[in-house]
Amino acid sequence: MKRLVLAGGGHAHLDVLKTLAAGRWPGVEVVLVTPYPRQIYSGMVPGWMAGHYSLEQCAAALVPLARAAGVRFVEAAVSAVDAGRREIRTDRGERLAYDVLSLAVGAGLDVSELAGGARLLPVRPLESFVAGWSELLASAPSGLRLAVVGGGAGGVELTLAARHRLQALGGGSVTLIAGGGLLPGHGAAVVHRVEAALAAAGVEVVPGFAAGVAEGLQVTGSGRLIAVDAVLAATGVRPPAWLTTSGLALAADGFVAVGDGQRSISHAEVFAGGDVASRVDAPHGKSGVYAVRAGPVLSDNLRRTLAGEPLRPYRPQRRTLYLLATGPRRAIVSWGGFAAEGAWAWRWKDRIDRRFMRQYHVPPA
Ligand SMILES: Cc1cc2nc3c(=O)[nH]c(=O)nc-3n(C[C@H](O)[C@H](O)[C@H](O)COP(=O)(O)OP(=O)(O)OC[C@H]3O[C@@H](n4cnc5c(N)ncnc54)[C@H](O)[C@@H]3O)c2cc1C
């Protein structure tokens, strides 16, 4: 019997679980190690913050999915990988040997510079973020002063969702601090539409990097103080610290270096998909789209590797479609340099997201 360890309940592993639920792989024991019994789908989180979805609608329940797939579920976080010994360790002190390992643990955030007097809500891990956002709304529903740090797609969506929700609850303010500019990597027409949406929502966009101080934040360069009650951090991603001692080859950005077929370039029995992986042969940004697309490739290549078959090649797409939720039930489309906007774009996004989540719903036994 060979053992496949799936580390992390990330998007790519949802597909592996779905595939196994449709048909088990003979002679293979599969174990899923992940710290939470559900996987929150980030694409729907801004809609949840804005009040359009319940949290249940935005999460895939991993335990029933694992049960349907015949996979042992271990509720723990991987704290170390020893690629030389083919073993992982968990934060509960468990050691687990593997024949094949697949990583979909996502990425973390470095928010140490933002710590100060204001409450800090990093957007990762999403479980802590959703708990923090719920508490924030419950404790101070009106007049809340928020800052969002990070001008990427996630930061923009969080800003507009938070603003929409605060307005619905009777007021408050949201400031967006975009050190690296607004939506780097997106076309000028998209940036223009996002700027207009932020202005229409009454959000001030502050250029520059922010550091945490007693009052809230201070913008480096100008020295401007921004007094806030809470800071939502959607800054750049960083790799899990334990990768550095794993023995796995890492890319320049510190994430697991993978090549064609999402296989580690140093260890043939290790695979990775989603934010934790960096394709060294075909670099691309880190986004949910790539994490989702890696799923069927991982499923196929894990099965092939365990069966001693050659890998299926996979070249990630160069362009990705973004549908950016703008608070009310509207969205901005970003595709290459193309931009469009409207309620129809929200309905499109809503259909895609709900269809994605439906695939992983296992009715109660
Ligand atoms: C607010 C927001 C909105 C976004 N919207 C979009 C969007 O519309 N489109 C888009 O393409 N991208 C979007 N993104 C980016 C997207 O969320 C990420 O690129 C995507 O979640 C990466 O997926 P993943 O499966 O690699 O990791 P994750 O979704 O982070 O999943 C990681 C999984 O691993 C588990 N895990 C974590 N650490 C460990 C550990 N040590 N051991 C075991 N398990 C662990 C976690 O609990 C989780 O189940 C958004 C991001 C944010 C913050």
Short mmCIF file of C-alpha atoms and ligand atoms in Angstrom, two decimals:
data_model
loop_
_atom_site.label_atom_id
_atom_site.label_comp_id
_atom_site.label_asym_id
_atom_site.label_seq_id
_atom_site.Cartn_x
_atom_site.Cartn_y
_atom_site.Cartn_z
CA MET A 1 0.00 0.00 0.00
CA LYS A 2 1.42 3.40 -0.96
CA ARG A 3 0.62 6.56 0.99
CA LEU A 4 -0.26 9.87 -0.60
CA VAL A 5 -0.27 12.82 1.78
CA LEU A 6 -2.27 15.86 0.73
CA ALA A 7 -0.95 18.80 2.76
CA GLY A 8 -3.50 21.64 2.89
CA GLY A 9 -7.13 21.82 1.85
CA GLY A 10 -6.31 24.36 -0.88
CA HIS A 11 -8.23 24.74 -4.12
CA ALA A 12 -6.13 22.24 -6.05
CA HIS A 13 -6.79 19.54 -3.45
CA LEU A 14 -10.54 20.08 -3.66
CA ASP A 15 -10.25 18.68 -7.17
CA VAL A 16 -8.13 15.74 -5.96
CA LEU A 17 -10.82 14.92 -3.36
CA LYS A 18 -13.59 15.23 -5.95
CA THR A 19 -11.68 12.92 -8.33
CA LEU A 20 -11.14 10.33 -5.57
CA ALA A 21 -14.82 10.51 -4.61
CA ALA A 22 -15.64 9.55 -8.20
CA GLY A 23 -13.26 6.56 -8.13
CA ARG A 24 -10.60 5.42 -5.64
CA TRP A 25 -7.02 4.66 -6.68
CA PRO A 26 -6.23 1.01 -5.96
CA GLY A 27 -3.39 0.30 -3.54
CA VAL A 28 -3.23 3.91 -2.32
CA GLU A 29 -3.99 5.25 1.16
CA VAL A 30 -4.70 8.97 1.06
CA VAL A 31 -4.38 11.33 4.05
CA LEU A 32 -5.42 14.98 4.08
CA VAL A 33 -3.64 17.16 6.67
CA THR A 34 -5.15 20.61 7.05
CA PRO A 35 -5.87 22.84 10.06
CA TYR A 36 -9.56 23.61 9.47
CA PRO A 37 -12.52 21.40 8.59
CA ARG A 38 -13.51 23.72 5.74
CA GLN A 39 -11.90 25.57 2.87
CA ILE A 40 -13.09 29.15 2.52
CA TYR A 41 -13.23 30.26 -1.10
CA SER A 42 -11.51 33.64 -1.27
CA GLY A 43 -13.33 34.63 -4.47
CA MET A 44 -16.60 34.89 -2.50
CA VAL A 45 -15.19 36.51 0.65
CA PRO A 46 -15.68 40.11 -0.56
CA GLY A 47 -19.32 39.22 -1.36
CA TRP A 48 -19.68 37.76 2.16
CA MET A 49 -18.15 40.89 3.72
CA ALA A 50 -20.53 43.05 1.71
CA GLY A 51 -23.46 41.01 3.04
CA HIS A 52 -24.42 39.13 -0.16
CA TYR A 53 -23.55 35.60 1.02
CA SER A 54 -23.59 33.59 4.20
CA LEU A 55 -20.25 32.11 5.20
CA GLU A 56 -21.60 28.58 4.58
CA GLN A 57 -22.13 29.50 0.93
CA CYS A 58 -18.44 30.49 0.66
CA ALA A 59 -16.92 27.37 2.22
CA ALA A 60 -16.38 23.78 1.14
CA ALA A 61 -16.84 21.30 4.00
CA LEU A 62 -13.70 19.15 3.86
CA VAL A 63 -14.71 16.39 6.27
CA PRO A 64 -17.67 15.02 4.24
CA LEU A 65 -15.69 15.49 1.04
CA ALA A 66 -12.76 13.50 2.49
CA ARG A 67 -15.17 10.83 3.72
CA ALA A 68 -16.76 10.50 0.27
CA ALA A 69 -13.26 10.24 -1.21
CA GLY A 70 -12.13 7.56 1.26
CA VAL A 71 -9.46 9.93 2.55
CA ARG A 72 -8.29 10.05 6.19
CA PHE A 73 -8.79 13.57 7.53
CA VAL A 74 -6.18 14.90 9.97
CA GLU A 75 -7.10 18.29 11.44
CA ALA A 76 -3.62 19.76 11.95
CA ALA A 77 -1.17 22.10 10.25
CA VAL A 78 1.99 20.82 8.62
CA SER A 79 4.88 22.29 10.61
CA ALA A 80 7.79 20.61 8.81
CA VAL A 81 8.60 18.58 5.72
CA ASP A 82 11.68 16.39 5.54
CA ALA A 83 11.91 15.67 1.84
CA GLY A 84 15.04 13.53 2.34
CA ARG A 85 13.21 11.15 4.72
CA ARG A 86 9.85 11.52 2.94
CA GLU A 87 8.11 12.60 6.10
CA ILE A 88 5.97 15.47 7.33
CA ARG A 89 5.42 16.69 10.87
CA THR A 90 2.34 18.45 12.19
CA ASP A 91 1.82 21.11 14.84
CA ARG A 92 0.32 18.34 17.00
CA GLY A 93 3.61 16.46 17.03
CA GLU A 94 2.48 13.73 14.63
CA ARG A 95 4.93 12.31 12.06
CA LEU A 96 3.60 10.95 8.81
CA ALA A 97 5.68 9.16 6.19
CA TYR A 98 4.67 9.47 2.54
CA ASP A 99 5.42 7.88 -0.80
CA VAL A 100 4.00 10.87 -2.63
CA LEU A 101 3.39 14.33 -1.16
CA SER A 102 1.22 17.08 -2.60
CA LEU A 103 1.27 20.60 -1.19
CA ALA A 104 -1.65 23.04 -1.45
CA VAL A 105 -1.13 25.02 1.75
CA GLY A 106 -1.38 28.48 0.20
CA ALA A 107 0.73 31.39 1.41
CA GLY A 108 1.04 33.59 4.46
CA LEU A 109 1.32 37.34 4.92
CA ASP A 110 4.04 39.35 6.59
CA VAL A 111 2.27 42.05 8.59
CA SER A 112 4.85 42.73 11.32
CA GLU A 113 5.36 46.32 10.12
CA LEU A 114 1.66 47.10 10.44
CA ALA A 115 1.35 46.23 14.15
CA GLY A 116 0.47 49.27 16.26
CA GLY A 117 -2.45 50.64 18.23
CA ALA A 118 -5.16 49.60 15.77
CA ARG A 119 -6.64 46.14 15.55
CA LEU A 120 -4.85 44.22 12.81
CA LEU A 121 -6.77 41.83 10.54
CA PRO A 122 -4.47 40.07 8.06
CA VAL A 123 -6.44 38.53 5.21
CA ARG A 124 -4.56 35.23 5.67
CA PRO A 125 -5.34 32.77 7.12
CA LEU A 126 -8.87 33.38 5.90
CA GLU A 127 -10.36 31.58 8.94
CA SER A 128 -8.86 34.19 11.29
CA PHE A 129 -9.83 36.98 8.95
CA VAL A 130 -13.52 36.03 8.74
CA ALA A 131 -13.67 35.60 12.52
CA GLY A 132 -12.00 39.00 13.03
CA TRP A 133 -14.28 40.78 10.56
CA SER A 134 -17.40 39.34 12.23
CA GLU A 135 -16.16 40.44 15.67
CA LEU A 136 -15.31 43.88 14.37
CA LEU A 137 -18.79 44.43 12.98
CA ALA A 138 -20.39 43.09 16.15
CA SER A 139 -18.29 45.26 18.47
CA ALA A 140 -18.36 48.59 16.64
CA PRO A 141 -21.02 48.65 13.96
CA SER A 142 -21.14 52.38 13.26
CA GLY A 143 -18.51 55.08 12.84
CA LEU A 144 -15.77 52.50 12.36
CA ARG A 145 -12.57 53.89 10.81
CA LEU A 146 -10.85 51.29 8.68
CA ALA A 147 -7.71 51.22 6.59
CA VAL A 148 -6.97 48.56 4.00
CA VAL A 149 -3.28 48.11 3.18
CA GLY A 150 -2.54 46.66 -0.26
CA GLY A 151 -3.66 47.93 -3.65
CA GLY A 152 -3.84 44.57 -5.45
CA ALA A 153 -7.07 42.90 -6.54
CA GLY A 154 -7.69 41.45 -3.05
CA GLY A 155 -7.11 44.80 -1.33
CA VAL A 156 -9.40 46.67 -3.73
CA GLU A 157 -12.20 44.12 -3.31
CA LEU A 158 -11.88 44.17 0.48
CA THR A 159 -11.98 47.97 0.50
CA LEU A 160 -15.12 48.22 -1.59
CA ALA A 161 -16.84 45.38 0.28
CA ALA A 162 -16.01 46.92 3.67
CA ARG A 163 -17.22 50.33 2.53
CA HIS A 164 -20.48 48.89 1.24
CA ARG A 165 -21.11 47.04 4.50
CA LEU A 166 -20.25 50.00 6.73
CA GLN A 167 -22.58 52.23 4.73
CA ALA A 168 -25.37 49.68 5.10
CA LEU A 169 -24.73 49.68 8.85
CA GLY A 170 -24.90 53.45 9.06
CA GLY A 171 -21.48 54.96 8.38
CA GLY A 172 -17.77 54.68 9.00
CA SER A 173 -14.83 55.32 6.70
CA VAL A 174 -12.40 53.25 4.69
CA THR A 175 -8.98 54.42 3.48
CA LEU A 176 -6.97 52.37 1.00
CA ILE A 177 -3.19 52.54 1.26
CA ALA A 178 -1.63 51.33 -1.95
CA GLY A 179 2.16 51.37 -1.64
CA GLY A 180 2.78 49.55 -4.91
CA GLY A 181 0.08 51.52 -6.75
CA LEU A 182 -3.42 50.37 -7.65
CA LEU A 183 -3.80 46.99 -9.35
CA PRO A 184 -0.26 46.41 -10.58
CA GLY A 185 -0.34 44.10 -13.61
CA HIS A 186 -3.84 45.14 -14.71
CA GLY A 187 -4.56 47.37 -17.73
CA ALA A 188 -4.89 51.16 -17.50
CA ALA A 189 -8.61 50.95 -18.38
CA VAL A 190 -9.22 48.61 -15.42
CA VAL A 191 -7.28 50.88 -13.06
CA HIS A 192 -9.34 53.83 -14.30
CA ARG A 193 -12.62 52.03 -13.56
CA VAL A 194 -11.40 50.93 -10.13
CA GLU A 195 -10.32 54.50 -9.29
CA ALA A 196 -13.78 55.72 -10.29
CA ALA A 197 -15.50 53.03 -8.18
CA LEU A 198 -13.35 53.92 -5.15
CA ALA A 199 -14.05 57.63 -5.60
CA ALA A 200 -17.80 57.02 -5.98
CA ALA A 201 -17.75 54.96 -2.76
CA GLY A 202 -16.00 57.83 -0.91
CA VAL A 203 -12.77 55.89 -0.36
CA GLU A 204 -9.56 57.89 -0.15
CA VAL A 205 -6.61 56.19 -1.84
CA VAL A 206 -3.28 57.04 -0.22
CA PRO A 207 -0.09 56.27 -2.12
CA GLY A 208 2.90 55.14 -0.08
CA PHE A 209 3.79 52.38 2.34
CA ALA A 210 2.33 52.27 5.82
CA ALA A 211 3.78 51.34 9.19
CA GLY A 212 1.83 50.64 12.38
CA VAL A 213 1.89 53.35 15.10
CA ALA A 214 -0.15 53.99 18.26
CA GLU A 215 -2.80 56.05 16.38
CA GLY A 216 -3.15 53.52 13.59
CA LEU A 217 -0.85 53.95 10.61
CA GLN A 218 1.86 56.31 9.46
CA VAL A 219 2.63 56.65 5.77
CA THR A 220 6.33 56.49 5.05
CA GLY A 221 7.71 59.40 3.03
CA SER A 222 4.97 61.95 3.75
CA GLY A 223 4.87 60.99 7.45
CA ARG A 224 1.08 61.40 7.40
CA LEU A 225 -0.74 59.84 10.35
CA ILE A 226 -3.96 57.98 9.63
CA ALA A 227 -6.02 57.37 12.76
CA VAL A 228 -7.99 54.14 12.39
CA ASP A 229 -9.68 51.54 14.58
CA ALA A 230 -8.69 48.57 12.46
CA VAL A 231 -6.29 47.72 9.65
CA LEU A 232 -7.17 45.08 7.05
CA ALA A 233 -3.90 43.80 5.62
CA ALA A 234 -3.90 42.48 2.05
CA THR A 235 -0.19 42.92 1.41
CA GLY A 236 2.01 40.59 -0.63
CA VAL A 237 2.20 36.88 0.09
CA ARG A 238 5.10 35.10 1.72
CA PRO A 239 6.01 31.39 1.78
CA PRO A 240 5.48 29.19 4.86
CA ALA A 241 8.63 29.44 7.03
CA TRP A 242 9.03 25.64 7.28
CA LEU A 243 9.79 25.35 3.56
CA THR A 244 13.32 26.65 4.17
CA THR A 245 14.27 23.51 6.12
CA SER A 246 12.32 21.06 3.94
CA GLY A 247 15.18 20.21 1.60
CA LEU A 248 12.91 20.99 -1.36
CA ALA A 249 14.27 23.24 -4.10
CA LEU A 250 12.72 26.69 -3.72
CA ALA A 251 12.21 29.36 -6.35
CA ALA A 252 13.71 32.85 -5.97
CA ASP A 253 10.50 33.98 -4.22
CA GLY A 254 10.91 31.25 -1.57
CA PHE A 255 7.96 29.10 -2.72
CA VAL A 256 8.29 25.47 -3.87
CA ALA A 257 9.99 25.38 -7.27
CA VAL A 258 7.89 23.23 -9.60
CA GLY A 259 8.17 22.46 -13.27
CA ASP A 260 5.90 20.91 -15.87
CA GLY A 261 3.08 18.86 -14.34
CA GLN A 262 3.44 20.79 -11.01
CA ARG A 263 6.24 18.43 -9.88
CA SER A 264 9.04 19.63 -7.59
CA ILE A 265 12.22 20.22 -9.57
CA SER A 266 14.27 18.52 -6.81
CA HIS A 267 12.03 15.64 -5.63
CA ALA A 268 10.08 13.57 -8.16
CA GLU A 269 7.59 12.36 -5.52
CA VAL A 270 6.62 15.88 -4.40
CA PHE A 271 4.01 18.05 -6.14
CA ALA A 272 2.61 21.49 -5.34
CA GLY A 273 -0.22 23.66 -6.65
CA GLY A 274 -1.69 27.08 -5.89
CA ASP A 275 0.06 29.91 -4.07
CA VAL A 276 2.67 27.64 -2.43
CA ALA A 277 4.07 26.65 -5.84
CA SER A 278 6.14 28.72 -8.27
CA ARG A 279 6.45 27.44 -11.82
CA VAL A 280 10.09 28.03 -12.71
CA ASP A 281 9.57 27.11 -16.37
CA ALA A 282 6.44 29.24 -16.87
CA PRO A 283 6.26 31.93 -14.15
CA HIS A 284 2.86 33.43 -13.39
CA GLY A 285 1.25 35.51 -10.66
CA LYS A 286 -0.28 34.00 -7.56
CA SER A 287 -4.05 33.92 -7.79
CA GLY A 288 -6.97 31.65 -7.15
CA VAL A 289 -7.42 31.08 -10.88
CA TYR A 290 -4.06 29.29 -11.09
CA ALA A 291 -4.75 27.39 -7.87
CA VAL A 292 -8.04 26.10 -9.29
CA ARG A 293 -6.54 25.24 -12.69
CA ALA A 294 -3.74 23.26 -11.04
CA GLY A 295 -6.33 20.92 -9.48
CA PRO A 296 -7.08 18.58 -12.42
CA VAL A 297 -3.37 18.48 -13.31
CA LEU A 298 -2.41 17.52 -9.77
CA SER A 299 -5.18 14.90 -9.61
CA ASP A 300 -4.01 13.31 -12.81
CA ASN A 301 -0.29 13.51 -12.07
CA LEU A 302 -0.57 12.20 -8.52
CA ARG A 303 -2.50 9.19 -9.79
CA ARG A 304 -0.01 8.69 -12.65
CA THR A 305 3.01 8.93 -10.34
CA LEU A 306 1.52 6.40 -7.93
CA ALA A 307 0.80 4.09 -10.86
CA GLY A 308 4.30 4.56 -12.34
CA GLU A 309 2.99 6.33 -15.46
CA PRO A 310 4.50 9.39 -17.19
CA LEU A 311 3.25 12.84 -16.20
CA ARG A 312 0.65 14.86 -18.04
CA PRO A 313 2.25 18.12 -19.16
CA TYR A 314 0.56 21.37 -18.19
CA ARG A 315 1.27 24.90 -19.30
CA PRO A 316 -0.55 27.51 -17.19
CA GLN A 317 -2.46 30.13 -19.14
CA ARG A 318 -0.72 33.48 -19.59
CA ARG A 319 -3.75 35.70 -19.06
CA THR A 320 -6.41 35.33 -16.40
CA LEU A 321 -9.89 36.75 -16.18
CA TYR A 322 -10.58 38.80 -13.07
CA LEU A 323 -14.06 39.77 -11.98
CA LEU A 324 -13.59 42.34 -9.23
CA ALA A 325 -16.57 42.78 -6.92
CA THR A 326 -17.13 46.45 -6.20
CA GLY A 327 -19.37 46.37 -3.11
CA PRO A 328 -22.96 46.49 -4.32
CA ARG A 329 -23.92 43.67 -6.68
CA ARG A 330 -21.65 44.96 -9.44
CA ALA A 331 -18.24 43.91 -10.75
CA ILE A 332 -15.41 45.13 -12.97
CA VAL A 333 -14.06 42.76 -15.64
CA SER A 334 -10.30 42.71 -16.23
CA TRP A 335 -9.02 40.60 -19.11
CA GLY A 336 -5.64 41.55 -20.55
CA GLY A 337 -6.03 45.27 -21.18
CA PHE A 338 -9.82 45.02 -21.55
CA ALA A 339 -12.16 46.49 -18.95
CA ALA A 340 -15.94 46.47 -18.55
CA GLU A 341 -18.30 46.89 -15.64
CA GLY A 342 -21.85 46.39 -14.52
CA ALA A 343 -24.43 44.41 -12.58
CA TRP A 344 -24.24 41.79 -15.36
CA ALA A 345 -20.55 41.22 -14.48
CA TRP A 346 -21.53 40.54 -10.87
CA ARG A 347 -24.20 38.06 -12.01
CA TRP A 348 -21.56 36.37 -14.18
CA LYS A 349 -19.10 36.18 -11.26
CA ASP A 350 -21.84 34.97 -8.93
CA ARG A 351 -22.77 32.14 -11.36
CA ILE A 352 -19.12 31.07 -11.77
CA ASP A 353 -18.45 31.14 -8.02
CA ARG A 354 -21.63 29.26 -7.04
CA ARG A 355 -21.02 26.64 -9.73
CA PHE A 356 -17.45 26.21 -8.46
CA MET A 357 -18.66 25.66 -4.90
CA ARG A 358 -21.48 23.28 -5.90
CA GLN A 359 -18.90 20.78 -7.19
CA TYR A 360 -17.63 20.24 -3.65
CA HIS A 361 -20.91 19.99 -1.82
CA VAL A 362 -21.47 16.53 -0.41
CA PRO A 363 -25.01 16.03 0.90
CA PRO A 364 -25.17 14.86 4.54
CA ALA A 365 -24.93 11.06 4.85
C1 LIG B 1 -10.02 38.86 -0.35
C2 LIG B 1 -9.36 38.07 -1.45
C3 LIG B 1 -10.03 37.92 -2.65
C4 LIG B 1 -9.43 37.21 -3.67
N1 LIG B 1 -10.13 37.08 -4.83
C5 LIG B 1 -9.57 36.41 -5.83
C6 LIG B 1 -10.28 36.28 -7.06
O1 LIG B 1 -11.41 36.77 -7.22
N2 LIG B 1 -9.67 35.61 -8.07
C7 LIG B 1 -8.44 35.04 -7.90
O2 LIG B 1 -7.94 34.41 -8.85
N3 LIG B 1 -7.75 35.15 -6.76
C8 LIG B 1 -8.28 35.81 -5.72
N4 LIG B 1 -7.57 35.92 -4.55
C9 LIG B 1 -6.28 35.22 -4.40
C10 LIG B 1 -6.56 33.81 -3.95
O3 LIG B 1 -7.22 33.85 -2.72
C11 LIG B 1 -5.33 32.93 -3.72
O4 LIG B 1 -4.47 33.02 -4.80
C12 LIG B 1 -5.80 31.49 -3.53
O5 LIG B 1 -6.57 31.38 -2.34
C13 LIG B 1 -4.67 30.50 -3.45
O6 LIG B 1 -5.24 29.24 -3.29
P1 LIG B 1 -4.48 28.07 -2.56
O7 LIG B 1 -5.35 26.90 -2.71
O8 LIG B 1 -3.08 28.00 -3.04
O9 LIG B 1 -4.37 28.52 -1.03
P2 LIG B 1 -5.47 28.81 0.05
O10 LIG B 1 -6.77 29.17 -0.56
O11 LIG B 1 -4.85 29.77 1.01
O12 LIG B 1 -5.67 27.41 0.78
C14 LIG B 1 -4.66 26.88 1.60
C15 LIG B 1 -5.20 25.73 2.41
O13 LIG B 1 -4.16 25.11 3.15
C16 LIG B 1 -4.46 25.12 4.54
N5 LIG B 1 -3.19 25.33 5.24
C17 LIG B 1 -2.55 26.48 5.50
N6 LIG B 1 -1.41 26.25 6.14
C18 LIG B 1 -1.31 24.92 6.28
C19 LIG B 1 -0.34 24.06 6.87
N7 LIG B 1 0.77 24.52 7.45
N8 LIG B 1 -0.56 22.73 6.84
C20 LIG B 1 -1.68 22.22 6.26
N9 LIG B 1 -2.61 22.99 5.69
C21 LIG B 1 -2.43 24.33 5.70
C22 LIG B 1 -5.46 26.23 4.73
O14 LIG B 1 -6.25 26.03 5.87
C23 LIG B 1 -6.25 26.11 3.43
O15 LIG B 1 -7.19 25.08 3.53
C24 LIG B 1 -8.14 36.65 -3.50
C25 LIG B 1 -7.48 36.80 -2.29
C26 LIG B 1 -8.06 37.51 -1.28
C27 LIG B 1 -7.34 37.68 0.01
#
